[in-house]
mmCIF file of C-alpha atoms and ligand atoms in Angstrom:
data_model
loop_
_atom_site.group_PDB
_atom_site.id
_atom_site.type_symbol
_atom_site.label_atom_id
_atom_site.label_comp_id
_atom_site.label_asym_id
_atom_site.label_seq_id
_atom_site.Cartn_x
_atom_site.Cartn_y
_atom_site.Cartn_z
ATOM 1 C CA MET A 1 40.993 10.423 -12.719
ATOM 2 C CA LEU A 2 39.324 7.526 -10.848
ATOM 3 C CA LYS A 3 41.155 4.644 -12.483
ATOM 4 C CA GLY A 4 41.210 1.595 -10.206
ATOM 5 C CA LYS A 5 38.681 3.043 -7.752
ATOM 6 C CA ASN A 6 35.612 0.972 -6.888
ATOM 7 C CA ALA A 7 32.254 2.709 -6.787
ATOM 8 C CA VAL A 8 28.821 1.605 -5.607
ATOM 9 C CA VAL A 9 25.820 3.617 -6.805
ATOM 10 C CA THR A 10 22.418 2.775 -5.331
ATOM 11 C CA GLY A 11 19.302 3.111 -7.467
ATOM 12 C CA SER A 12 21.308 3.266 -10.666
ATOM 13 C CA THR A 13 19.136 1.387 -13.148
ATOM 14 C CA SER A 14 17.505 4.700 -14.073
ATOM 15 C CA GLY A 15 17.742 8.490 -14.002
ATOM 16 C CA ILE A 16 20.339 10.256 -11.887
ATOM 17 C CA GLY A 17 21.967 7.096 -10.471
ATOM 18 C CA LEU A 18 22.604 5.664 -13.921
ATOM 19 C CA ALA A 19 24.157 8.933 -15.138
ATOM 20 C CA ILE A 20 26.386 9.070 -12.030
ATOM 21 C CA ALA A 21 27.481 5.444 -12.546
ATOM 22 C CA ARG A 22 28.344 6.260 -16.161
ATOM 23 C CA ALA A 23 30.230 9.441 -15.190
ATOM 24 C CA LEU A 24 32.318 7.586 -12.579
ATOM 25 C CA ALA A 25 32.992 4.743 -15.034
ATOM 26 C CA ALA A 26 34.014 7.289 -17.688
ATOM 27 C CA GLU A 27 36.750 8.383 -15.253
ATOM 28 C CA GLY A 28 37.914 4.772 -14.890
ATOM 29 C CA ALA A 29 36.065 3.574 -11.782
ATOM 30 C CA ASN A 30 34.689 0.044 -11.575
ATOM 31 C CA VAL A 31 31.022 0.208 -10.631
ATOM 32 C CA VAL A 32 28.257 -1.732 -8.976
ATOM 33 C CA ILE A 33 24.818 -0.699 -10.145
ATOM 34 C CA ASN A 34 21.589 -1.468 -8.315
ATOM 35 C CA GLY A 35 17.858 -0.878 -8.604
ATOM 36 C CA PHE A 36 14.714 -2.340 -10.107
ATOM 37 C CA GLY A 37 13.625 -2.745 -13.708
ATOM 38 C CA ASP A 38 13.537 -5.049 -16.676
ATOM 39 C CA ALA A 39 16.339 -7.645 -16.426
ATOM 40 C CA ALA A 40 17.334 -7.364 -20.096
ATOM 41 C CA ALA A 41 17.464 -3.554 -19.945
ATOM 42 C CA ILE A 42 19.598 -3.667 -16.776
ATOM 43 C CA GLU A 43 21.983 -6.155 -18.377
ATOM 44 C CA LYS A 44 22.239 -3.853 -21.415
ATOM 45 C CA GLU A 45 23.231 -0.929 -19.174
ATOM 46 C CA ARG A 46 25.732 -3.068 -17.227
ATOM 47 C CA ALA A 47 27.347 -4.454 -20.388
ATOM 48 C CA GLY A 48 27.353 -0.931 -21.869
ATOM 49 C CA LEU A 49 29.390 0.369 -18.936
ATOM 50 C CA GLU A 50 32.026 -2.331 -19.478
ATOM 51 C CA HIS A 51 32.056 -1.857 -23.219
ATOM 52 C CA ASP A 52 32.055 1.948 -23.301
ATOM 53 C CA PHE A 53 34.526 2.596 -20.493
ATOM 54 C CA LYS A 54 36.643 -0.595 -20.214
ATOM 55 C CA VAL A 55 35.863 -0.983 -16.506
ATOM 56 C CA ARG A 56 34.315 -3.813 -14.500
ATOM 57 C CA ALA A 57 30.598 -3.371 -13.900
ATOM 58 C CA TYR A 58 28.311 -5.543 -11.791
ATOM 59 C CA TYR A 59 24.629 -5.466 -11.029
ATOM 60 C CA VAL A 60 23.608 -6.331 -7.496
ATOM 61 C CA GLY A 61 19.831 -6.345 -7.124
ATOM 62 C CA ALA A 62 18.705 -5.590 -3.601
ATOM 63 C CA ASP A 63 15.706 -3.918 -2.046
ATOM 64 C CA LEU A 64 17.367 -1.095 -0.132
ATOM 65 C CA SER A 65 14.216 -0.255 1.782
ATOM 66 C CA LYS A 66 15.248 -3.100 4.096
ATOM 67 C CA GLY A 67 18.127 -2.362 6.470
ATOM 68 C CA PRO A 68 19.787 -5.815 6.630
ATOM 69 C CA GLU A 69 19.468 -6.157 2.844
ATOM 70 C CA THR A 70 21.161 -2.782 2.362
ATOM 71 C CA ARG A 71 24.101 -3.763 4.574
ATOM 72 C CA ALA A 72 24.380 -7.148 2.794
ATOM 73 C CA PHE A 73 24.214 -5.311 -0.548
ATOM 74 C CA VAL A 74 27.268 -3.210 0.327
ATOM 75 C CA GLU A 75 29.168 -6.318 1.486
ATOM 76 C CA ASP A 76 28.211 -8.157 -1.741
ATOM 77 C CA ALA A 77 29.359 -5.165 -3.779
ATOM 78 C CA VAL A 78 32.676 -5.121 -1.900
ATOM 79 C CA LYS A 79 33.129 -8.832 -2.679
ATOM 80 C CA GLU A 80 32.380 -8.325 -6.374
ATOM 81 C CA LEU A 81 34.646 -5.287 -6.729
ATOM 82 C CA GLY A 82 37.344 -6.247 -4.215
ATOM 83 C CA GLY A 83 36.792 -3.061 -2.193
ATOM 84 C CA ILE A 84 34.781 0.131 -1.976
ATOM 85 C CA ASP A 85 36.161 3.650 -2.459
ATOM 86 C CA ILE A 86 33.064 5.603 -3.463
ATOM 87 C CA LEU A 87 29.510 5.116 -2.211
ATOM 88 C CA VAL A 88 26.745 7.115 -3.855
ATOM 89 C CA ASN A 89 23.525 6.881 -1.848
ATOM 90 C CA ASN A 90 21.057 7.771 -4.563
ATOM 91 C CA ALA A 91 18.024 5.443 -4.528
ATOM 92 C CA GLY A 92 14.848 7.317 -3.766
ATOM 93 C CA ILE A 93 11.090 7.418 -4.256
ATOM 94 C CA GLN A 94 8.360 10.037 -3.970
ATOM 95 C CA HIS A 95 4.707 10.331 -2.956
ATOM 96 C CA THR A 96 2.601 13.489 -2.704
ATOM 97 C CA ASP A 97 -0.363 14.076 -0.403
ATOM 98 C CA LEU A 98 -1.493 16.345 2.400
ATOM 99 C CA ILE A 99 -0.070 15.251 5.770
ATOM 100 C CA GLU A 100 -3.460 14.115 7.048
ATOM 101 C CA ASP A 101 -4.102 12.075 3.890
ATOM 102 C CA PHE A 102 -0.559 10.706 3.556
ATOM 103 C CA PRO A 103 -0.729 6.885 3.622
ATOM 104 C CA VAL A 104 1.323 5.567 6.553
ATOM 105 C CA GLU A 105 2.704 2.829 4.313
ATOM 106 C CA ARG A 106 4.062 5.495 1.868
ATOM 107 C CA TRP A 107 5.588 7.499 4.754
ATOM 108 C CA ASP A 108 7.342 4.347 6.015
ATOM 109 C CA ALA A 109 8.541 3.376 2.530
ATOM 110 C CA ILE A 110 9.995 6.836 1.801
ATOM 111 C CA ILE A 111 11.762 7.120 5.162
ATOM 112 C CA ALA A 112 13.105 3.568 4.753
ATOM 113 C CA LEU A 113 14.593 4.120 1.298
ATOM 114 C CA ASN A 114 15.354 7.849 1.135
ATOM 115 C CA LEU A 115 16.802 8.126 4.657
ATOM 116 C CA SER A 116 17.408 4.826 6.490
ATOM 117 C CA ALA A 117 19.119 3.203 3.477
ATOM 118 C CA VAL A 118 21.656 6.063 3.542
ATOM 119 C CA PHE A 119 22.388 5.246 7.206
ATOM 120 C CA HIS A 120 22.691 1.484 6.588
ATOM 121 C CA GLY A 121 24.771 1.842 3.425
ATOM 122 C CA THR A 122 27.093 4.347 5.079
ATOM 123 C CA ALA A 123 27.477 2.172 8.189
ATOM 124 C CA ALA A 124 28.421 -0.828 6.029
ATOM 125 C CA ALA A 125 30.870 1.083 3.823
ATOM 126 C CA LEU A 126 32.689 3.101 6.501
ATOM 127 C CA PRO A 127 34.785 0.281 8.070
ATOM 128 C CA HIS A 128 36.225 -0.542 4.622
ATOM 129 C CA MET A 129 36.935 3.108 3.817
ATOM 130 C CA LYS A 130 38.466 3.884 7.225
ATOM 131 C CA LYS A 131 40.734 0.841 6.983
ATOM 132 C CA GLN A 132 42.168 2.052 3.683
ATOM 133 C CA GLY A 133 42.245 5.715 4.760
ATOM 134 C CA TRP A 134 40.320 6.910 1.699
ATOM 135 C CA GLY A 135 36.669 7.129 0.856
ATOM 136 C CA ARG A 136 34.008 9.302 -0.693
ATOM 137 C CA ILE A 137 30.394 9.138 0.418
ATOM 138 C CA ILE A 138 28.100 11.142 -1.821
ATOM 139 C CA ASN A 139 24.485 11.460 -0.751
ATOM 140 C CA ILE A 140 21.919 12.519 -3.299
ATOM 141 C CA ALA A 141 19.663 14.744 -1.214
ATOM 142 C CA SER A 142 17.564 17.412 -2.958
ATOM 143 C CA ALA A 143 16.604 21.063 -2.922
ATOM 144 C CA HIS A 144 13.982 19.525 -0.621
ATOM 145 C CA GLY A 145 16.832 18.756 1.792
ATOM 146 C CA LEU A 146 17.196 22.522 2.275
ATOM 147 C CA VAL A 147 13.709 23.960 1.791
ATOM 148 C CA ALA A 148 10.201 22.521 1.828
ATOM 149 C CA SER A 149 7.223 22.203 -0.486
ATOM 150 C CA SER A 150 3.646 21.315 0.356
ATOM 151 C CA PHE A 151 2.416 17.734 -0.141
ATOM 152 C CA LYS A 152 5.872 16.173 0.299
ATOM 153 C CA CYS A 153 6.109 15.635 4.066
ATOM 154 C CA ALA A 154 7.932 12.293 3.956
ATOM 155 C CA TYR A 155 10.284 13.280 1.131
ATOM 156 C CA VAL A 156 11.186 16.653 2.685
ATOM 157 C CA ALA A 157 11.670 15.073 6.129
ATOM 158 C CA ALA A 158 13.849 12.308 4.662
ATOM 159 C CA LYS A 159 15.964 14.682 2.559
ATOM 160 C CA HIS A 160 16.504 17.105 5.463
ATOM 161 C CA GLY A 161 17.522 13.996 7.411
ATOM 162 C CA VAL A 162 20.023 13.057 4.715
ATOM 163 C CA VAL A 163 21.599 16.523 4.948
ATOM 164 C CA GLY A 164 21.934 16.091 8.733
ATOM 165 C CA LEU A 165 23.361 12.603 8.377
ATOM 166 C CA THR A 166 25.841 13.934 5.810
ATOM 167 C CA LYS A 167 27.164 16.408 8.390
ATOM 168 C CA VAL A 168 27.489 13.768 11.121
ATOM 169 C CA THR A 169 29.281 11.389 8.728
ATOM 170 C CA ALA A 170 31.663 14.200 7.798
ATOM 171 C CA LEU A 171 32.418 15.127 11.415
ATOM 172 C CA GLU A 172 32.991 11.559 12.565
ATOM 173 C CA ASN A 173 35.482 11.033 9.750
ATOM 174 C CA ALA A 174 37.157 14.428 9.465
ATOM 175 C CA GLY A 175 40.847 14.005 8.784
ATOM 176 C CA ASN A 176 40.809 10.249 8.152
ATOM 177 C CA GLY A 177 40.608 10.454 4.353
ATOM 178 C CA VAL A 178 36.877 9.809 4.148
ATOM 179 C CA THR A 179 34.644 12.697 3.079
ATOM 180 C CA CYS A 180 30.874 12.914 2.929
ATOM 181 C CA ASN A 181 28.875 15.510 1.024
ATOM 182 C CA ALA A 182 25.334 15.883 -0.249
ATOM 183 C CA ILE A 183 24.308 16.922 -3.743
ATOM 184 C CA CYS A 184 21.019 18.842 -3.773
ATOM 185 C CA PRO A 185 19.432 18.803 -7.231
ATOM 186 C CA GLY A 186 16.458 20.857 -8.306
ATOM 187 C CA TRP A 187 14.099 19.447 -10.952
ATOM 188 C CA VAL A 188 15.684 16.756 -13.094
ATOM 189 C CA ARG A 189 13.462 15.209 -15.769
ATOM 190 C CA THR A 190 13.730 11.551 -14.709
ATOM 191 C CA PRO A 191 10.935 8.972 -14.341
ATOM 192 C CA LEU A 192 10.479 10.178 -10.714
ATOM 193 C CA VAL A 193 9.619 13.701 -11.869
ATOM 194 C CA GLU A 194 7.854 12.658 -15.073
ATOM 195 C CA LYS A 195 5.142 11.081 -12.894
ATOM 196 C CA GLN A 196 4.670 14.410 -11.096
ATOM 197 C CA ILE A 197 4.544 16.322 -14.391
ATOM 198 C CA GLN A 198 1.892 13.945 -15.712
ATOM 199 C CA ALA A 199 -0.127 14.238 -12.495
ATOM 200 C CA MET A 200 -0.007 18.043 -12.760
ATOM 201 C CA ALA A 201 -1.055 17.933 -16.446
ATOM 202 C CA LYS A 202 -4.026 15.737 -15.545
ATOM 203 C CA GLU A 203 -5.035 17.830 -12.541
ATOM 204 C CA LYS A 204 -4.881 21.129 -14.455
ATOM 205 C CA GLY A 205 -6.163 19.769 -17.767
ATOM 206 C CA ILE A 206 -3.084 20.994 -19.645
ATOM 207 C CA ASP A 207 -0.614 19.135 -21.831
ATOM 208 C CA VAL A 208 2.518 17.525 -20.408
ATOM 209 C CA GLU A 209 4.963 20.102 -21.795
ATOM 210 C CA ALA A 210 2.890 22.978 -20.409
ATOM 211 C CA ALA A 211 2.893 21.225 -17.022
ATOM 212 C CA ALA A 212 6.683 20.790 -17.178
ATOM 213 C CA LYS A 213 7.066 24.530 -17.864
ATOM 214 C CA GLU A 214 4.742 25.393 -15.002
ATOM 215 C CA MET A 215 6.686 23.159 -12.640
ATOM 216 C CA LEU A 216 9.927 24.955 -13.533
ATOM 217 C CA PHE A 217 8.264 28.361 -13.315
ATOM 218 C CA GLU A 218 7.077 27.631 -9.787
ATOM 219 C CA LYS A 219 10.485 26.620 -8.364
ATOM 220 C CA GLN A 220 13.475 26.811 -10.698
ATOM 221 C CA PRO A 221 14.420 30.370 -11.796
ATOM 222 C CA SER A 222 16.634 29.140 -14.666
ATOM 223 C CA LEU A 223 13.462 27.604 -16.179
ATOM 224 C CA GLN A 224 15.662 24.732 -17.323
ATOM 225 C CA PHE A 225 15.856 21.193 -15.990
ATOM 226 C CA VAL A 226 19.101 20.029 -14.377
ATOM 227 C CA THR A 227 20.415 17.090 -16.403
ATOM 228 C CA PRO A 228 21.476 13.719 -14.966
ATOM 229 C CA GLU A 229 24.827 14.220 -16.733
ATOM 230 C CA GLN A 230 25.445 17.492 -14.844
ATOM 231 C CA LEU A 231 24.895 15.572 -11.601
ATOM 232 C CA GLY A 232 27.347 12.930 -12.835
ATOM 233 C CA GLY A 233 29.910 15.705 -13.240
ATOM 234 C CA ALA A 234 29.268 16.927 -9.694
ATOM 235 C CA ALA A 235 29.778 13.411 -8.318
ATOM 236 C CA VAL A 236 33.050 13.061 -10.217
ATOM 237 C CA PHE A 237 34.224 16.350 -8.714
ATOM 238 C CA LEU A 238 33.323 15.223 -5.177
ATOM 239 C CA ALA A 239 35.246 11.986 -5.754
ATOM 240 C CA SER A 240 38.312 13.856 -6.983
ATOM 241 C CA ASP A 241 41.398 14.995 -5.074
ATOM 242 C CA ALA A 242 40.282 18.605 -5.587
ATOM 243 C CA ALA A 243 37.430 17.893 -3.159
ATOM 244 C CA ALA A 244 39.591 16.234 -0.485
ATOM 245 C CA GLN A 245 38.953 19.064 2.004
ATOM 246 C CA MET A 246 35.298 19.413 1.108
ATOM 247 C CA THR A 247 33.220 17.546 3.654
ATOM 248 C CA GLY A 248 29.885 17.956 5.396
ATOM 249 C CA THR A 249 28.606 20.331 2.728
ATOM 250 C CA THR A 250 25.623 20.542 0.449
ATOM 251 C CA MET A 251 26.186 21.221 -3.222
ATOM 252 C CA SER A 252 23.150 22.719 -4.959
ATOM 253 C CA LEU A 253 22.527 22.173 -8.656
ATOM 254 C CA ASP A 254 19.063 23.658 -8.749
ATOM 255 C CA GLY A 255 18.901 26.481 -11.307
ATOM 256 C CA GLY A 256 18.591 29.012 -8.470
ATOM 257 C CA TRP A 257 15.726 27.266 -6.607
ATOM 258 C CA THR A 258 17.221 27.749 -3.115
ATOM 259 C CA ALA A 259 18.756 31.172 -3.834
ATOM 260 C CA ARG A 260 15.489 32.996 -3.195
HETATM 261 P P1 LIG B 301 14.333 7.411 -10.724
HETATM 262 O O1 LIG B 301 12.956 6.975 -10.359
HETATM 263 O O2 LIG B 301 14.661 7.650 -12.150
HETATM 264 O O3 LIG B 301 15.412 6.379 -10.154
HETATM 265 C C1 LIG B 301 15.289 5.814 -8.888
HETATM 266 C C2 LIG B 301 16.180 4.597 -8.814
HETATM 267 O O4 LIG B 301 16.003 3.995 -7.510
HETATM 268 C C3 LIG B 301 15.825 3.501 -9.829
HETATM 269 O O5 LIG B 301 17.007 2.866 -10.266
HETATM 270 C C4 LIG B 301 14.971 2.533 -9.015
HETATM 271 O O6 LIG B 301 14.958 1.215 -9.537
HETATM 272 C C5 LIG B 301 15.707 2.596 -7.685
HETATM 273 N N1 LIG B 301 14.910 2.112 -6.564
HETATM 274 C C6 LIG B 301 13.625 2.398 -6.252
HETATM 275 N N2 LIG B 301 13.251 1.710 -5.152
HETATM 276 C C7 LIG B 301 14.348 0.994 -4.755
HETATM 277 C C8 LIG B 301 14.602 0.092 -3.687
HETATM 278 N N3 LIG B 301 13.661 -0.208 -2.782
HETATM 279 N N4 LIG B 301 15.835 -0.472 -3.605
HETATM 280 C C9 LIG B 301 16.798 -0.179 -4.519
HETATM 281 N N5 LIG B 301 16.619 0.667 -5.541
HETATM 282 C C10 LIG B 301 15.409 1.248 -5.646
HETATM 283 O O7 LIG B 301 14.592 8.715 -9.826
HETATM 284 P P2 LIG B 301 15.685 9.871 -9.908
HETATM 285 O O8 LIG B 301 14.969 11.121 -10.217
HETATM 286 O O9 LIG B 301 16.845 9.477 -10.748
HETATM 287 O O10 LIG B 301 16.083 9.956 -8.378
HETATM 288 C C11 LIG B 301 17.337 9.563 -7.866
HETATM 289 C C12 LIG B 301 17.598 10.310 -6.573
HETATM 290 O O11 LIG B 301 17.674 11.714 -6.846
HETATM 291 C C13 LIG B 301 16.505 10.146 -5.520
HETATM 292 O O12 LIG B 301 17.072 10.032 -4.236
HETATM 293 C C14 LIG B 301 15.720 11.427 -5.644
HETATM 294 O O13 LIG B 301 15.060 11.755 -4.453
HETATM 295 C C15 LIG B 301 16.828 12.403 -5.958
HETATM 296 N N6 LIG B 301 16.379 13.658 -6.572
HETATM 297 C C16 LIG B 301 15.713 13.639 -7.761
HETATM 298 C C17 LIG B 301 15.311 14.850 -8.307
HETATM 299 C C18 LIG B 301 14.590 14.933 -9.618
HETATM 300 O O14 LIG B 301 14.120 16.038 -9.966
HETATM 301 N N7 LIG B 301 14.476 13.867 -10.388
HETATM 302 C C19 LIG B 301 15.583 16.050 -7.642
HETATM 303 C C20 LIG B 301 16.250 16.014 -6.431
HETATM 304 C C21 LIG B 301 16.657 14.796 -5.912
#
């Protein structure tokens, strides 16, 4: 379905980003992956994409918490791939604390990566997409882009910001072939959430699986985690022709979290 398309997925050395990169590659898209981690493990993932799906796959390491680096990253990715058709703004981090205890440095880091990087990446990709009259910008927001939870001021503010930015991107490009939508996942058991599960287990003196169940019970009525692969499927749909008139929306995959 996406044969010959070029896709850039930020924060794709792990979790949701990696599954989205693999889902796009499975449909024939060439991909640029990005993020931190062990060099050998990243090379294994990159080579695996080429081997498993017969596409071109590149790794461009860049710290997307820095605006100029994010813009240069998109330009480097365009050079490697020869163009950009799909941009998935996925990289994100988390920190939990009461507002008055929230370290300023953590607030700045979360806003920089979870929100400003979406702005910089989008700004760098749009001229290429507008020129060719086709593009898909897919922002990985969160259920926390639609509703709030305590202790997550920076994350909730950033993700609500991403939802707003998604709408502006959609409006400014309506009718020119470029769409922009946000995917809003509930709990997905990635390293980002595993840390929170372990913190809860420690705080409550319960085992990790009991903490995972409690986390689901609190927010996600299905009592099941969303899988990275399900989010890959959603991204493929948003990149498809079927979604050509879908723009400026949020797509919830959250087991019912935001239904109540
Ligand atoms: P993860 O920790 O598994 O992956 C995060 C990725 O971002 C990694 O590849 C990491 O190397 C990369 N990264 C971190 N800092 C970076 C930086 N400065 N520059 C470039 N890359 C950087 O997390 P995940 O759960 O897969 O999260 C991916 C996205 O999904 C995030 O935006 C997150 O907010 C969102 N999300 C996650 C959940 C969940 O339950 N896991 C739910 C809703 C939304």
